[in-house]
Structure formats: structure tokens, C-alpha cells
């Protein structure tokens, strides 16, 4: 089998990639600070702070059959990795995002759609608006350095075990609690997710097969209604009653779409709905296989319960907030 380098490897997608690579018999080195958790059993941790100058220099000249980088908001991280490892890596996967697209309205667009302007300023930032532009600049850097050895995976909404965003996980947790549950009134809106384990498995198999190109890496196109149906069928309580609330009423009640405090995850405005309606058929044709939503919902609920279902959340409504919304409908 091959020798793999995962830039990360201690949480969520990068850890799932390292796990999949170990499972498939590869020798796996994970480069991370090691603060976010442990690497999978069978992988080796090289403790590195990528913010430090020359942090990756000990790897210069090393040969890896595949390198996987999930760098989120740091073009310098991407460039320094390419400088040290790019000349000798036999295959390079960069995990990008559907946030690179300039048009988030149109449904069914593919990878040839227009992108946002790249942000090449290397000044560190936590501004969420810079996420897509930094990813575009990072994609360009990877293509320039690794050329025809490059796979760009523009990930959609990644869900499942170990998700730290609290978005998809809100729904299995809420529907399992039962009772009257507020749901977005426009249930026909697009919904498109990818289980972290499926994305990781595809990344590893693609590295083994030296798949190259750019793909929108998410699940098949669906609707919010269908996703909530499958989730409720898998984990919903017997007394669950879903209460659709119109976008106007949600807004009037101070509820926000997508994520953040006092939000309804997966609810999108028409100006954003194209984000979860990408053309993922090319990725499916290239081997991306997606499990049923029910499987993801069960795994997400197990993760929610391990964290504590009543903990402060990054996305969703608290029981008190949901009660306020329901009261406002009377």
C-alpha cells in the first residue's frame, strides 16, 4: 500500500480521511498541532504548528504517494505545504468548498460556474466573508504547483459523527426529543448533504486511483422535506409533530437561517438556496458513494448525545426559543 500524508488528522474530515487511509492499509502520517484530539489508531502524529516559519521543513524531500490538505482559512499554510511537499508528492488532494461560487441562487450549477474573486492577501483573518475567496486562492496555488496530480474536492455541507458546527446535528437531536418541533415552512427548498465518512472514503480511493480534476463533492440533490422525513423516520420520537413556520413568521420571531444563535439549520433564503443544489453527478460518476440520510442521522444523534444534548449550541433554537416561536403563532 501507499505512504500518505494528511495535513490535519485530529478532527472531523481530516481525521476521517486518516482513519479511512489506515483502514485501507496505508502508512499514514498526520501533521497537526495535536491540540484538537488524537490521530486515529495506526497513524503517526508529527506535531507541527503550521503558523511557525519553516514548520514543515523536516519533511522536505520526503516522498508521499498522496497528500491531503484541508486548510480552511490560510493561504500561507497551503503555499508552504506545496513548497515543501509539492515537488515529490505523487497525488495532491485539496479540500475546497461550494462557498467558492459567486452565484448561490441558481440551482443545478456545476464546477464551471463563476467563482468569487480570490483573496491573495496572506494577512491572517477570521472574517467569514473571506472563506470562499481564500479557498479560491488556495485552489489556484495547488493547481499551479501540483498541476495534473491535483484533485480539488469542493465539499458541500459535511455532516455526521464529530461534526462541530451543530448544523445538521440539530435536526436528529431535535426530532428525537419529540413534541412540537418548529421546521422551515418552505420544505421544498433544496437540501444536499455529504456524510463525512463517505467524503473521506472517496478522497482516499481517489488518491489510490490518482483521480484528478475539480468536483462538487456532496450528496445527491434533495429537498429539506425529504431530509427531515428520513431523519424523523430514523430517530424521531413517537410524539413528534413538525410545525412548518413561514419564512416571514420566522423572521418576525427573530429566527435566522442556516446557522448561528437562534437559527434553524438547513433553512436557506432563495438568495442562498443554490448552495445546496449543486450538480454532483460528475463526482458520483467518479465514485463518490453516499449512504442514506438515515445512517448519517443516527450517527449524528449518537455524537450529539455524547457531547450533551442540552449544551450551548453553535446553531439551532434552544427549547425556550422554540417555545417563544410556537407561542407567537397563537
CSV table of N, CA and C in Angstrom, one decimal, residues 186-276:
chain,number,residue,atom,x,y,z
A,186,UNK,N,-40.9,26.4,4.1
A,186,UNK,CA,-40.6,26.1,2.7
A,186,UNK,C,-39.9,24.8,2.6
A,187,UNK,N,-40.6,23.7,2.8
A,187,UNK,CA,-39.9,22.4,2.8
A,187,UNK,C,-39.5,21.9,1.5
A,188,UNK,N,-39.9,22.6,0.4
A,188,UNK,CA,-39.5,22.2,-0.9
A,188,UNK,C,-38.1,22.8,-1.3
A,189,UNK,N,-37.6,23.6,-0.4
A,189,UNK,CA,-36.3,24.2,-0.7
A,189,UNK,C,-35.2,23.1,-0.9
A,190,UNK,N,-34.1,23.3,-1.6
A,190,UNK,CA,-33.1,22.3,-1.8
A,190,UNK,C,-32.4,22.0,-0.5
A,191,UNK,N,-31.9,20.7,-0.4
A,191,UNK,CA,-31.1,20.3,0.7
A,191,UNK,C,-30.2,19.2,0.1
A,192,UNK,N,-28.9,19.3,0.5
A,192,UNK,CA,-27.9,18.5,-0.1
A,192,UNK,C,-26.8,18.3,0.9
A,193,UNK,N,-26.5,17.1,1.4
A,193,UNK,CA,-25.5,16.9,2.4
A,193,UNK,C,-24.5,15.8,2.0
A,194,UNK,N,-23.4,15.7,2.7
A,194,UNK,CA,-22.5,14.6,2.5
A,194,UNK,C,-22.0,14.1,3.9
A,195,UNK,N,-22.1,12.8,4.1
A,195,UNK,CA,-21.6,12.2,5.3
A,195,UNK,C,-20.1,12.3,5.3
A,196,UNK,N,-19.5,12.7,6.4
A,196,UNK,CA,-18.0,12.9,6.5
A,196,UNK,C,-17.3,11.5,6.1
A,197,UNK,N,-17.9,10.4,6.5
A,197,UNK,CA,-17.3,9.1,6.3
A,197,UNK,C,-17.3,8.8,4.8
A,198,UNK,N,-18.3,9.2,4.1
A,198,UNK,CA,-18.4,8.9,2.6
A,198,UNK,C,-17.4,9.8,1.9
A,199,UNK,N,-17.3,11.1,2.3
A,199,UNK,CA,-16.4,12.0,1.6
A,199,UNK,C,-14.9,11.5,1.8
A,200,UNK,N,-14.6,11.1,3.1
A,200,UNK,CA,-13.3,10.7,3.4
A,200,UNK,C,-12.9,9.4,2.6
A,201,UNK,N,-13.9,8.5,2.5
A,201,UNK,CA,-13.6,7.2,1.8
A,201,UNK,C,-13.4,7.6,0.3
A,202,UNK,N,-14.1,8.5,-0.3
A,202,UNK,CA,-13.9,8.9,-1.7
A,202,UNK,C,-12.6,9.5,-1.9
A,203,UNK,N,-12.2,10.4,-1.0
A,203,UNK,CA,-10.9,11.1,-1.1
A,203,UNK,C,-9.8,10.0,-1.1
A,204,UNK,N,-9.9,9.0,-0.2
A,204,UNK,CA,-8.8,8.0,-0.1
A,204,UNK,C,-8.8,7.2,-1.4
A,205,UNK,N,-10.0,6.7,-1.8
A,205,UNK,CA,-10.0,5.9,-3.0
A,205,UNK,C,-9.5,6.7,-4.3
A,206,UNK,N,-9.9,8.0,-4.3
A,206,UNK,CA,-9.4,8.8,-5.4
A,206,UNK,C,-7.9,9.0,-5.4
A,207,UNK,N,-7.3,9.1,-4.2
A,207,UNK,CA,-5.9,9.2,-4.1
A,207,UNK,C,-5.2,7.9,-4.6
A,208,UNK,N,-5.8,6.8,-4.3
A,208,UNK,CA,-5.3,5.5,-4.7
A,208,UNK,C,-5.3,5.4,-6.2
A,209,UNK,N,-6.4,5.9,-6.8
A,209,UNK,CA,-6.6,5.7,-8.2
A,209,UNK,C,-6.1,6.9,-9.0
A,210,UNK,N,-5.5,7.9,-8.3
A,210,UNK,CA,-4.9,9.1,-9.0
A,210,UNK,C,-5.9,9.9,-9.8
A,211,UNK,N,-7.2,10.0,-9.2
A,211,UNK,CA,-8.2,10.8,-9.8
A,211,UNK,C,-7.8,12.2,-9.7
A,212,UNK,N,-7.9,13.0,-10.8
A,212,UNK,CA,-7.6,14.4,-10.8
A,212,UNK,C,-8.8,15.2,-11.4
A,213,UNK,N,-8.8,16.5,-11.2
A,213,UNK,CA,-9.9,17.3,-11.7
A,213,UNK,C,-10.5,18.0,-10.5
A,214,UNK,N,-11.6,18.7,-10.8
A,214,UNK,CA,-12.4,19.5,-9.8
A,214,UNK,C,-13.8,19.0,-9.8
A,215,UNK,N,-14.3,18.8,-8.6
A,215,UNK,CA,-15.6,18.2,-8.4
A,215,UNK,C,-16.3,18.9,-7.3
A,216,UNK,N,-17.7,19.0,-7.4
A,216,UNK,CA,-18.5,19.4,-6.3
A,216,UNK,C,-18.8,18.1,-5.6
A,217,UNK,N,-18.3,18.0,-4.4
A,217,UNK,CA,-18.3,16.8,-3.6
A,217,UNK,C,-19.4,16.9,-2.5
A,218,UNK,N,-20.6,16.5,-2.9
A,218,UNK,CA,-21.7,16.4,-2.0
A,218,UNK,C,-22.6,15.3,-2.4
A,219,UNK,N,-23.7,15.1,-1.7
A,219,UNK,CA,-24.6,14.1,-2.0
A,219,UNK,C,-25.6,14.4,-3.1
A,220,UNK,N,-26.5,13.6,-3.4
A,220,UNK,CA,-27.5,13.9,-4.5
A,220,UNK,C,-28.4,15.0,-4.1
A,221,UNK,N,-28.9,15.7,-5.1
A,221,UNK,CA,-29.9,16.8,-4.8
A,221,UNK,C,-31.1,16.3,-4.2
A,222,UNK,N,-31.6,17.0,-3.2
A,222,UNK,CA,-32.8,16.5,-2.5
A,222,UNK,C,-33.6,17.8,-2.0
A,223,UNK,N,-34.6,17.6,-1.2
A,223,UNK,CA,-35.3,18.7,-0.6
A,223,UNK,C,-35.2,18.6,0.9
A,224,UNK,N,-35.5,19.7,1.6
A,224,UNK,CA,-35.5,19.8,3.0
A,224,UNK,C,-36.5,18.8,3.6
A,225,UNK,N,-37.7,18.8,2.9
A,225,UNK,CA,-38.7,17.9,3.4
A,225,UNK,C,-38.3,16.4,3.4
A,226,UNK,N,-37.6,16.0,2.3
A,226,UNK,CA,-37.1,14.6,2.2
A,226,UNK,C,-36.1,14.3,3.3
A,227,UNK,N,-35.1,15.3,3.5
A,227,UNK,CA,-34.1,15.1,4.5
A,227,UNK,C,-34.7,14.9,5.9
A,228,UNK,N,-35.6,15.8,6.2
A,228,UNK,CA,-36.3,15.7,7.5
A,228,UNK,C,-37.1,14.5,7.7
A,229,UNK,N,-37.8,14.1,6.6
A,229,UNK,CA,-38.5,12.8,6.6
A,229,UNK,C,-37.6,11.6,7.0
A,230,UNK,N,-36.5,11.5,6.3
A,230,UNK,CA,-35.6,10.4,6.5
A,230,UNK,C,-35.0,10.5,7.9
A,231,UNK,N,-34.7,11.7,8.4
A,231,UNK,CA,-34.2,11.8,9.7
A,231,UNK,C,-35.2,11.4,10.8
A,232,UNK,N,-36.5,11.9,10.6
A,232,UNK,CA,-37.5,11.6,11.5
A,232,UNK,C,-37.8,10.1,11.5
A,233,UNK,N,-37.8,9.5,10.3
A,233,UNK,CA,-38.0,8.0,10.3
A,233,UNK,C,-37.0,7.2,11.0
A,234,UNK,N,-35.7,7.8,11.0
A,234,UNK,CA,-34.6,7.1,11.7
A,234,UNK,C,-34.6,7.3,13.2
A,235,UNK,N,-34.8,8.5,13.6
A,235,UNK,CA,-34.6,8.8,15.0
A,235,UNK,C,-35.7,9.6,15.7
A,236,UNK,N,-36.8,9.9,15.0
A,236,UNK,CA,-37.8,10.7,15.5
A,236,UNK,C,-38.6,10.1,16.6
A,237,UNK,N,-39.0,10.9,17.7
A,237,UNK,CA,-39.8,10.3,18.8
A,237,UNK,C,-41.2,10.0,18.3
A,238,UNK,N,-41.9,9.2,19.0
A,238,UNK,CA,-43.3,8.8,18.7
A,238,UNK,C,-44.2,9.9,18.7
A,239,UNK,N,-44.0,10.9,19.6
A,239,UNK,CA,-45.0,12.0,19.7
A,239,UNK,C,-44.5,13.2,18.9
A,240,UNK,N,-43.6,13.1,18.0
A,240,UNK,CA,-43.1,14.2,17.2
A,240,UNK,C,-44.2,14.8,16.3
A,241,UNK,N,-44.3,16.1,16.4
A,241,UNK,CA,-45.2,16.9,15.5
A,241,UNK,C,-44.4,18.0,14.9
A,242,UNK,N,-44.1,17.9,13.6
A,242,UNK,CA,-43.4,19.0,12.9
A,242,UNK,C,-44.4,20.1,12.6
A,243,UNK,N,-44.0,21.4,13.0
A,243,UNK,CA,-44.8,22.5,12.8
A,243,UNK,C,-44.1,23.5,11.8
A,244,UNK,N,-44.6,23.5,10.5
A,244,UNK,CA,-43.9,24.4,9.5
A,244,UNK,C,-44.3,25.8,9.8
A,245,UNK,N,-43.3,26.7,9.8
A,245,UNK,CA,-43.5,28.1,10.0
A,245,UNK,C,-42.9,28.9,8.8
A,246,UNK,N,-43.7,29.8,8.3
A,246,UNK,CA,-43.3,30.5,7.1
A,246,UNK,C,-42.0,31.3,7.3
A,247,UNK,N,-41.3,31.6,6.2
A,247,UNK,CA,-40.1,32.4,6.4
A,247,UNK,C,-40.4,33.8,7.0
A,248,UNK,N,-41.6,34.3,6.6
A,248,UNK,CA,-41.9,35.7,7.2
A,248,UNK,C,-42.1,35.6,8.7
A,249,UNK,N,-42.8,34.5,9.1
A,249,UNK,CA,-43.1,34.4,10.6
A,249,UNK,C,-41.8,34.1,11.3
A,250,UNK,N,-40.9,33.3,10.7
A,250,UNK,CA,-39.6,33.0,11.4
A,250,UNK,C,-38.8,34.3,11.5
A,251,UNK,N,-38.8,35.1,10.5
A,251,UNK,CA,-38.0,36.3,10.5
A,251,UNK,C,-38.6,37.3,11.6
A,252,UNK,N,-39.9,37.4,11.6
A,252,UNK,CA,-40.6,38.2,12.6
A,252,UNK,C,-40.3,37.8,14.0
A,253,UNK,N,-40.1,36.5,14.2
A,253,UNK,CA,-39.7,35.9,15.5
A,253,UNK,C,-38.3,36.0,15.8
A,254,UNK,N,-37.5,36.6,14.9
A,254,UNK,CA,-36.0,36.7,15.2
A,254,UNK,C,-35.2,35.5,15.0
A,255,UNK,N,-35.8,34.6,14.1
A,255,UNK,CA,-35.0,33.3,13.8
A,255,UNK,C,-34.2,33.5,12.5
A,256,UNK,N,-33.0,33.1,12.5
A,256,UNK,CA,-32.1,33.3,11.4
A,256,UNK,C,-31.9,32.0,10.6
A,257,UNK,N,-31.7,32.1,9.3
A,257,UNK,CA,-31.4,30.9,8.5
A,257,UNK,C,-30.0,30.4,8.7
A,258,UNK,N,-29.8,29.1,8.4
A,258,UNK,CA,-28.6,28.4,8.2
A,258,UNK,C,-27.8,28.0,9.5
A,259,UNK,N,-27.3,29.0,10.3
A,259,UNK,CA,-26.5,28.7,11.4
A,259,UNK,C,-26.4,29.9,12.4
A,260,UNK,N,-25.8,29.7,13.5
A,260,UNK,CA,-25.6,30.8,14.5
A,260,UNK,C,-26.7,30.7,15.5
A,261,UNK,N,-26.6,31.6,16.5
A,261,UNK,CA,-27.6,31.6,17.6
A,261,UNK,C,-29.0,31.9,17.0
A,262,UNK,N,-30.0,31.3,17.7
A,262,UNK,CA,-31.4,31.5,17.3
A,262,UNK,C,-31.6,31.2,15.8
A,263,UNK,N,-31.2,30.1,15.4
A,263,UNK,CA,-31.3,29.8,13.9
A,263,UNK,C,-32.1,28.5,13.7
A,264,UNK,N,-32.4,28.3,12.4
A,264,UNK,CA,-32.9,27.0,12.0
A,264,UNK,C,-32.0,26.4,11.0
A,265,UNK,N,-31.1,25.5,11.3
A,265,UNK,CA,-30.2,25.0,10.4
A,265,UNK,C,-30.8,24.4,9.2
A,266,UNK,N,-30.1,24.4,8.0
A,266,UNK,CA,-30.6,24.0,6.7
A,266,UNK,C,-31.6,24.9,6.1
A,267,UNK,N,-32.2,25.8,6.8
A,267,UNK,CA,-33.1,26.8,6.2
A,267,UNK,C,-32.3,27.8,5.5
A,268,UNK,N,-32.6,28.0,4.2
A,268,UNK,CA,-31.9,28.9,3.3
A,268,UNK,C,-32.9,29.9,2.7
A,269,UNK,N,-32.4,31.1,2.5
A,269,UNK,CA,-33.2,32.1,1.8
A,269,UNK,C,-33.1,31.8,0.3
A,270,UNK,N,-34.0,32.2,-0.6
A,270,UNK,CA,-33.9,32.0,-2.0
A,270,UNK,C,-32.5,32.5,-2.6
A,271,UNK,N,-31.9,33.5,-2.0
A,271,UNK,CA,-30.6,34.0,-2.5
A,271,UNK,C,-29.5,33.1,-2.2
A,272,UNK,N,-29.7,32.1,-1.3
A,272,UNK,CA,-28.6,31.2,-0.9
A,272,UNK,C,-28.9,29.7,-1.3
A,273,UNK,N,-30.1,29.4,-1.7
A,273,UNK,CA,-30.6,28.1,-1.9
A,273,UNK,C,-29.8,27.3,-2.9
A,274,UNK,N,-29.2,27.9,-3.8
A,274,UNK,CA,-28.4,27.2,-4.8
A,274,UNK,C,-27.1,26.5,-4.2
A,275,UNK,N,-26.7,26.9,-3.0
A,275,UNK,CA,-25.6,26.3,-2.3
A,275,UNK,C,-25.8,24.8,-2.1
A,276,UNK,N,-27.1,24.5,-1.8
A,276,UNK,CA,-27.4,23.1,-1.6
A,276,UNK,C,-28.2,22.4,-2.7
